[in-house]
Amino acid sequence: MDMSEMRLVSYADNGEDVVLMRAFHDRSAGTFVDVGAGDPTGGSVVKNLIEILGWSGVHVEPDPVFAARLESAYPTDIVVRSAIGSHSLTAPYYTFPGSGGLSTLDRRLARRHEAAGYEMTESTVVLRPLDDILREADVRPGFNLLKIDVEGWEEEVLAGARLKHWQPRVVAIEATEPHSRVRVGPGAERFIRSAGYELALFDGLNQFFVRNDEVELRALLSVPANVFDRYIHYRWYQLLPEPLRPTVRFCPW
């Protein structure tokens, strides 16, 4: 394989964006909802969908630093500075500056990160049901992608979302505890399956669920990012001297 030319630069932690670009490469101007959006570059699952395929959507991010970066990067998208829960209330929020995205609403995980040596800051954050946010953002049922990365808070997010009503085509959800191979509990998966979804892929970090009626899409999502996708991670791309960087030219699968 000619490594001098790549199809994509991947910005996601585990090639999730490559899998999604493969599945949606022929779907321009799609719609996403990114819960726990984080930084608009490092770790982003939707950057390629936005910048190559012209997608738009809703970024939900309670961390004010990341939220400001998202607003600057995507001024025409909706950025919601809130956390998601099953009900509207105020809750403790634990942030870990410089950790690369360990902030959480889960006290158990927060104490574990603190014990591991991360500096923790405790504040409060407003929780809102995802149903309310989708309705206010005028998201239409049947949108393309719901991505959830909330560091142990997955069940609370799903408890406030009527998946059977909204029917996103794909639900991508982080499925292991932070910095760990340990799978999270089965509660989130039960929520998703009960709404009419099947598991297409577990890539070691994330689960990709697809609506039962999306047979072709499930097949495209069933294989993790691999050498035949012809991608390079942005961290490696940036480290290469410019003369040695491969040409990146997107082409459909």
Short mmCIF file of C-alpha atoms in Angstrom, two decimals:
data_model
loop_
_atom_site.label_atom_id
_atom_site.label_comp_id
_atom_site.label_asym_id
_atom_site.label_seq_id
_atom_site.Cartn_x
_atom_site.Cartn_y
_atom_site.Cartn_z
CA MET A 1 0.00 0.00 0.00
CA ASP A 2 1.26 3.45 -0.92
CA MET A 3 1.64 5.30 2.40
CA SER A 4 2.56 8.58 0.70
CA GLU A 5 -1.12 9.41 0.29
CA MET A 6 -3.82 9.13 2.97
CA ARG A 7 -7.58 9.48 2.81
CA LEU A 8 -8.03 11.02 6.27
CA VAL A 9 -6.34 12.57 9.26
CA SER A 10 -8.06 11.04 12.29
CA TYR A 11 -8.72 13.27 15.30
CA ALA A 12 -10.60 10.79 17.50
CA ASP A 13 -8.88 8.76 20.21
CA ASN A 14 -9.47 5.35 18.66
CA GLY A 15 -10.28 5.98 15.00
CA GLU A 16 -14.00 6.44 15.69
CA ASP A 17 -14.19 9.24 13.16
CA VAL A 18 -12.69 6.97 10.50
CA VAL A 19 -15.40 4.36 11.10
CA LEU A 20 -18.11 7.03 10.90
CA MET A 21 -16.65 8.61 7.76
CA ARG A 22 -16.61 5.19 6.13
CA ALA A 23 -20.26 4.67 7.03
CA PHE A 24 -21.45 8.15 6.06
CA HIS A 25 -19.05 9.06 3.24
CA ASP A 26 -21.96 9.55 0.82
CA ARG A 27 -24.10 11.56 3.27
CA SER A 28 -23.33 15.26 3.00
CA ALA A 29 -24.97 17.88 5.22
CA GLY A 30 -25.88 15.37 7.94
CA THR A 31 -26.82 16.19 11.53
CA PHE A 32 -25.09 15.10 14.74
CA VAL A 33 -25.56 15.59 18.48
CA ASP A 34 -22.26 15.33 20.38
CA VAL A 35 -22.77 14.88 24.13
CA GLY A 36 -19.49 15.44 25.96
CA ALA A 37 -17.98 17.11 22.91
CA GLY A 38 -14.65 18.12 24.48
CA ASP A 39 -11.99 19.83 22.41
CA PRO A 40 -12.86 20.63 18.76
CA THR A 41 -9.62 18.99 17.57
CA GLY A 42 -7.97 16.54 19.97
CA GLY A 43 -10.30 13.61 20.56
CA SER A 44 -13.01 14.96 18.25
CA VAL A 45 -15.30 12.41 16.64
CA VAL A 46 -17.15 14.96 14.49
CA LYS A 47 -14.41 17.25 13.12
CA ASN A 48 -14.10 15.34 9.83
CA LEU A 49 -17.86 15.04 9.47
CA ILE A 50 -18.12 18.83 9.76
CA GLU A 51 -15.13 19.92 7.73
CA ILE A 52 -15.20 17.32 4.95
CA LEU A 53 -18.85 16.28 4.65
CA GLY A 54 -20.41 19.59 5.68
CA TRP A 55 -22.35 18.28 8.67
CA SER A 56 -23.73 20.51 11.40
CA GLY A 57 -25.22 19.89 14.78
CA VAL A 58 -25.26 20.34 18.53
CA HIS A 59 -22.16 20.21 20.75
CA VAL A 60 -23.02 19.65 24.42
CA GLU A 61 -20.10 20.53 26.70
CA PRO A 62 -20.17 21.71 30.35
CA ASP A 63 -16.45 22.56 30.58
CA PRO A 64 -16.23 26.32 29.86
CA VAL A 65 -12.76 26.06 28.28
CA PHE A 66 -13.81 23.40 25.78
CA ALA A 67 -17.17 25.09 25.18
CA ALA A 68 -15.43 28.35 24.26
CA ARG A 69 -13.14 26.52 21.83
CA LEU A 70 -16.12 24.83 20.20
CA GLU A 71 -17.93 28.14 19.80
CA SER A 72 -14.84 29.63 18.17
CA ALA A 73 -14.25 26.65 15.87
CA TYR A 74 -17.88 26.17 14.78
CA PRO A 75 -19.74 29.48 15.07
CA THR A 76 -22.70 28.28 12.99
CA ASP A 77 -23.29 25.19 15.15
CA ILE A 78 -25.15 25.12 18.45
CA VAL A 79 -22.97 24.81 21.56
CA VAL A 80 -24.85 24.01 24.77
CA ARG A 81 -22.90 24.82 27.92
CA SER A 82 -24.58 22.23 30.09
CA ALA A 83 -24.29 18.70 31.36
CA ILE A 84 -26.94 16.08 30.67
CA GLY A 85 -28.98 14.18 33.21
CA SER A 86 -32.29 12.46 33.61
CA HIS A 87 -33.84 15.57 35.24
CA SER A 88 -33.17 19.30 35.45
CA LEU A 89 -31.10 20.04 38.57
CA THR A 90 -27.72 21.25 39.78
CA ALA A 91 -25.01 18.70 40.57
CA PRO A 92 -21.33 18.56 41.57
CA TYR A 93 -18.94 18.55 38.63
CA TYR A 94 -15.34 17.37 38.95
CA THR A 95 -12.76 18.73 36.52
CA PHE A 96 -9.12 17.73 36.03
CA PRO A 97 -7.18 20.49 34.24
CA GLY A 98 -4.69 19.19 31.73
CA SER A 99 -5.96 15.62 31.93
CA GLY A 100 -7.25 15.47 28.37
CA GLY A 101 -10.91 15.01 29.19
CA LEU A 102 -11.37 13.21 32.53
CA SER A 103 -13.97 15.65 33.86
CA THR A 104 -16.95 13.79 35.26
CA LEU A 105 -20.17 13.94 37.24
CA ASP A 106 -19.44 10.53 38.74
CA ARG A 107 -18.04 11.03 42.26
CA ARG A 108 -16.58 7.50 42.35
CA LEU A 109 -14.54 8.08 39.18
CA ALA A 110 -13.50 11.55 40.35
CA ARG A 111 -12.05 10.18 43.59
CA ARG A 112 -10.21 7.51 41.62
CA HIS A 113 -8.62 10.11 39.33
CA GLU A 114 -7.66 12.22 42.33
CA ALA A 115 -6.06 9.20 44.01
CA ALA A 116 -4.09 8.58 40.81
CA GLY A 117 -2.48 12.00 41.16
CA TYR A 118 -4.67 14.25 39.01
CA GLU A 119 -5.44 17.68 40.44
CA MET A 120 -9.19 17.95 40.95
CA THR A 121 -11.42 21.01 41.01
CA GLU A 122 -15.00 20.67 42.24
CA SER A 123 -17.75 23.01 41.08
CA THR A 124 -21.43 22.80 40.25
CA VAL A 125 -23.09 22.42 36.89
CA VAL A 126 -26.63 22.57 35.58
CA LEU A 127 -28.01 19.24 34.38
CA ARG A 128 -30.65 19.18 31.68
CA PRO A 129 -32.44 16.28 30.00
CA LEU A 130 -31.27 15.59 26.48
CA ASP A 131 -34.91 15.66 25.34
CA ASP A 132 -35.13 19.34 26.26
CA ILE A 133 -31.92 20.24 24.45
CA LEU A 134 -32.90 18.41 21.26
CA ARG A 135 -36.32 20.04 21.24
CA GLU A 136 -34.93 23.55 21.81
CA ALA A 137 -32.29 23.04 19.10
CA ASP A 138 -35.02 21.96 16.67
CA VAL A 139 -33.31 18.64 16.00
CA ARG A 140 -35.50 16.47 13.80
CA PRO A 141 -36.15 12.78 14.56
CA GLY A 142 -34.05 10.47 12.44
CA PHE A 143 -30.87 12.58 12.65
CA ASN A 144 -27.67 10.78 11.73
CA LEU A 145 -25.47 10.49 14.82
CA LEU A 146 -25.79 10.65 18.60
CA LYS A 147 -22.37 10.43 20.21
CA ILE A 148 -22.07 10.10 24.02
CA ASP A 149 -18.79 10.44 25.94
CA VAL A 150 -19.62 11.36 29.52
CA GLU A 151 -17.16 9.49 31.75
CA GLY A 152 -19.45 7.18 33.69
CA TRP A 153 -22.67 9.19 33.28
CA GLU A 154 -24.07 7.28 30.30
CA GLU A 155 -27.20 5.86 31.94
CA GLU A 156 -28.22 9.29 33.25
CA VAL A 157 -27.91 10.77 29.76
CA LEU A 158 -29.99 8.03 28.18
CA ALA A 159 -32.62 8.17 30.92
CA GLY A 160 -33.42 11.71 29.82
CA ALA A 161 -33.64 10.91 26.11
CA ARG A 162 -36.56 9.26 24.31
CA LEU A 163 -34.54 7.32 21.78
CA LYS A 164 -37.67 5.73 20.32
CA HIS A 165 -38.88 9.23 19.47
CA TRP A 166 -35.62 10.75 18.23
CA GLN A 167 -34.39 7.63 16.39
CA PRO A 168 -30.83 8.67 15.56
CA ARG A 169 -29.45 6.35 12.91
CA VAL A 170 -26.28 5.63 14.90
CA VAL A 171 -25.53 5.86 18.62
CA ALA A 172 -21.80 5.85 19.41
CA ILE A 173 -21.07 5.60 23.13
CA GLU A 174 -17.89 5.19 25.15
CA ALA A 175 -18.10 1.75 26.73
CA THR A 176 -15.11 1.48 29.07
CA GLU A 177 -14.15 3.26 32.25
CA PRO A 178 -11.72 6.16 31.72
CA HIS A 179 -8.15 5.06 30.95
CA SER A 180 -9.22 1.46 31.43
CA ARG A 181 -10.21 -1.68 29.54
CA VAL A 182 -12.93 -2.34 32.13
CA ARG A 183 -16.35 -2.31 30.45
CA VAL A 184 -19.00 -0.08 32.01
CA GLY A 185 -22.15 -1.65 33.36
CA PRO A 186 -24.83 -3.01 31.02
CA GLY A 187 -27.43 -0.36 31.89
CA ALA A 188 -26.66 1.97 28.98
CA GLU A 189 -26.67 -0.88 26.49
CA ARG A 190 -30.07 -2.05 27.76
CA PHE A 191 -31.48 1.46 27.23
CA ILE A 192 -30.24 1.54 23.65
CA ARG A 193 -31.26 -1.99 22.68
CA SER A 194 -34.75 -1.51 24.13
CA ALA A 195 -35.20 1.47 21.79
CA GLY A 196 -34.72 -0.73 18.72
CA TYR A 197 -30.96 -0.79 18.13
CA GLU A 198 -28.40 -3.51 17.48
CA LEU A 199 -24.70 -3.49 18.32
CA ALA A 200 -22.63 -3.14 15.14
CA LEU A 201 -19.16 -2.80 16.67
CA PHE A 202 -17.18 -2.69 19.91
CA ASP A 203 -13.76 -1.27 19.04
CA GLY A 204 -12.17 -1.77 22.46
CA LEU A 205 -13.27 1.67 23.66
CA ASN A 206 -16.64 2.49 22.09
CA GLN A 207 -19.82 0.74 21.12
CA PHE A 208 -21.56 1.62 17.86
CA PHE A 209 -25.29 0.88 17.81
CA VAL A 210 -27.41 1.08 14.67
CA ARG A 211 -31.18 1.15 14.24
CA ASN A 212 -32.61 -2.27 13.46
CA ASP A 213 -33.76 -1.13 10.02
CA GLU A 214 -30.29 0.10 8.95
CA VAL A 215 -28.83 -3.15 7.58
CA GLU A 216 -26.36 -1.57 5.13
CA LEU A 217 -25.18 0.99 7.67
CA ARG A 218 -24.61 -1.75 10.26
CA ALA A 219 -22.34 -3.59 7.81
CA LEU A 220 -20.26 -0.44 7.15
CA LEU A 221 -19.85 0.14 10.90
CA SER A 222 -19.01 -3.45 11.80
CA VAL A 223 -15.23 -3.19 11.21
CA PRO A 224 -12.90 -1.00 13.31
CA ALA A 225 -10.59 1.54 11.73
CA ASN A 226 -7.76 -0.30 9.97
CA VAL A 227 -4.92 0.05 7.49
CA PHE A 228 -7.26 -0.28 4.51
CA ASP A 229 -9.04 2.91 5.57
CA ARG A 230 -5.80 4.75 4.75
CA TYR A 231 -5.71 7.19 7.64
CA ILE A 232 -3.11 8.74 9.91
CA HIS A 233 -3.70 10.08 13.40
CA TYR A 234 -3.25 13.80 13.68
CA ARG A 235 -0.65 13.54 16.48
CA TRP A 236 1.62 11.47 14.24
CA TYR A 237 0.86 13.71 11.29
CA GLN A 238 1.94 16.79 13.24
CA LEU A 239 5.14 15.14 14.45
CA LEU A 240 6.34 14.35 10.95
CA PRO A 241 8.57 16.93 9.28
CA GLU A 242 6.57 18.62 6.55
CA PRO A 243 8.50 17.02 3.65
CA LEU A 244 7.69 13.58 5.06
CA ARG A 245 4.00 14.16 5.67
CA PRO A 246 1.76 12.08 3.40
CA THR A 247 -0.65 13.86 1.12
CA VAL A 248 -4.15 13.80 2.60
CA ARG A 249 -6.81 13.71 -0.07
CA PHE A 250 -10.27 12.50 0.91
CA CYS A 251 -11.88 10.02 -1.42
CA PRO A 252 -14.98 7.89 -0.81
CA TRP A 253 -14.65 4.24 0.15
#
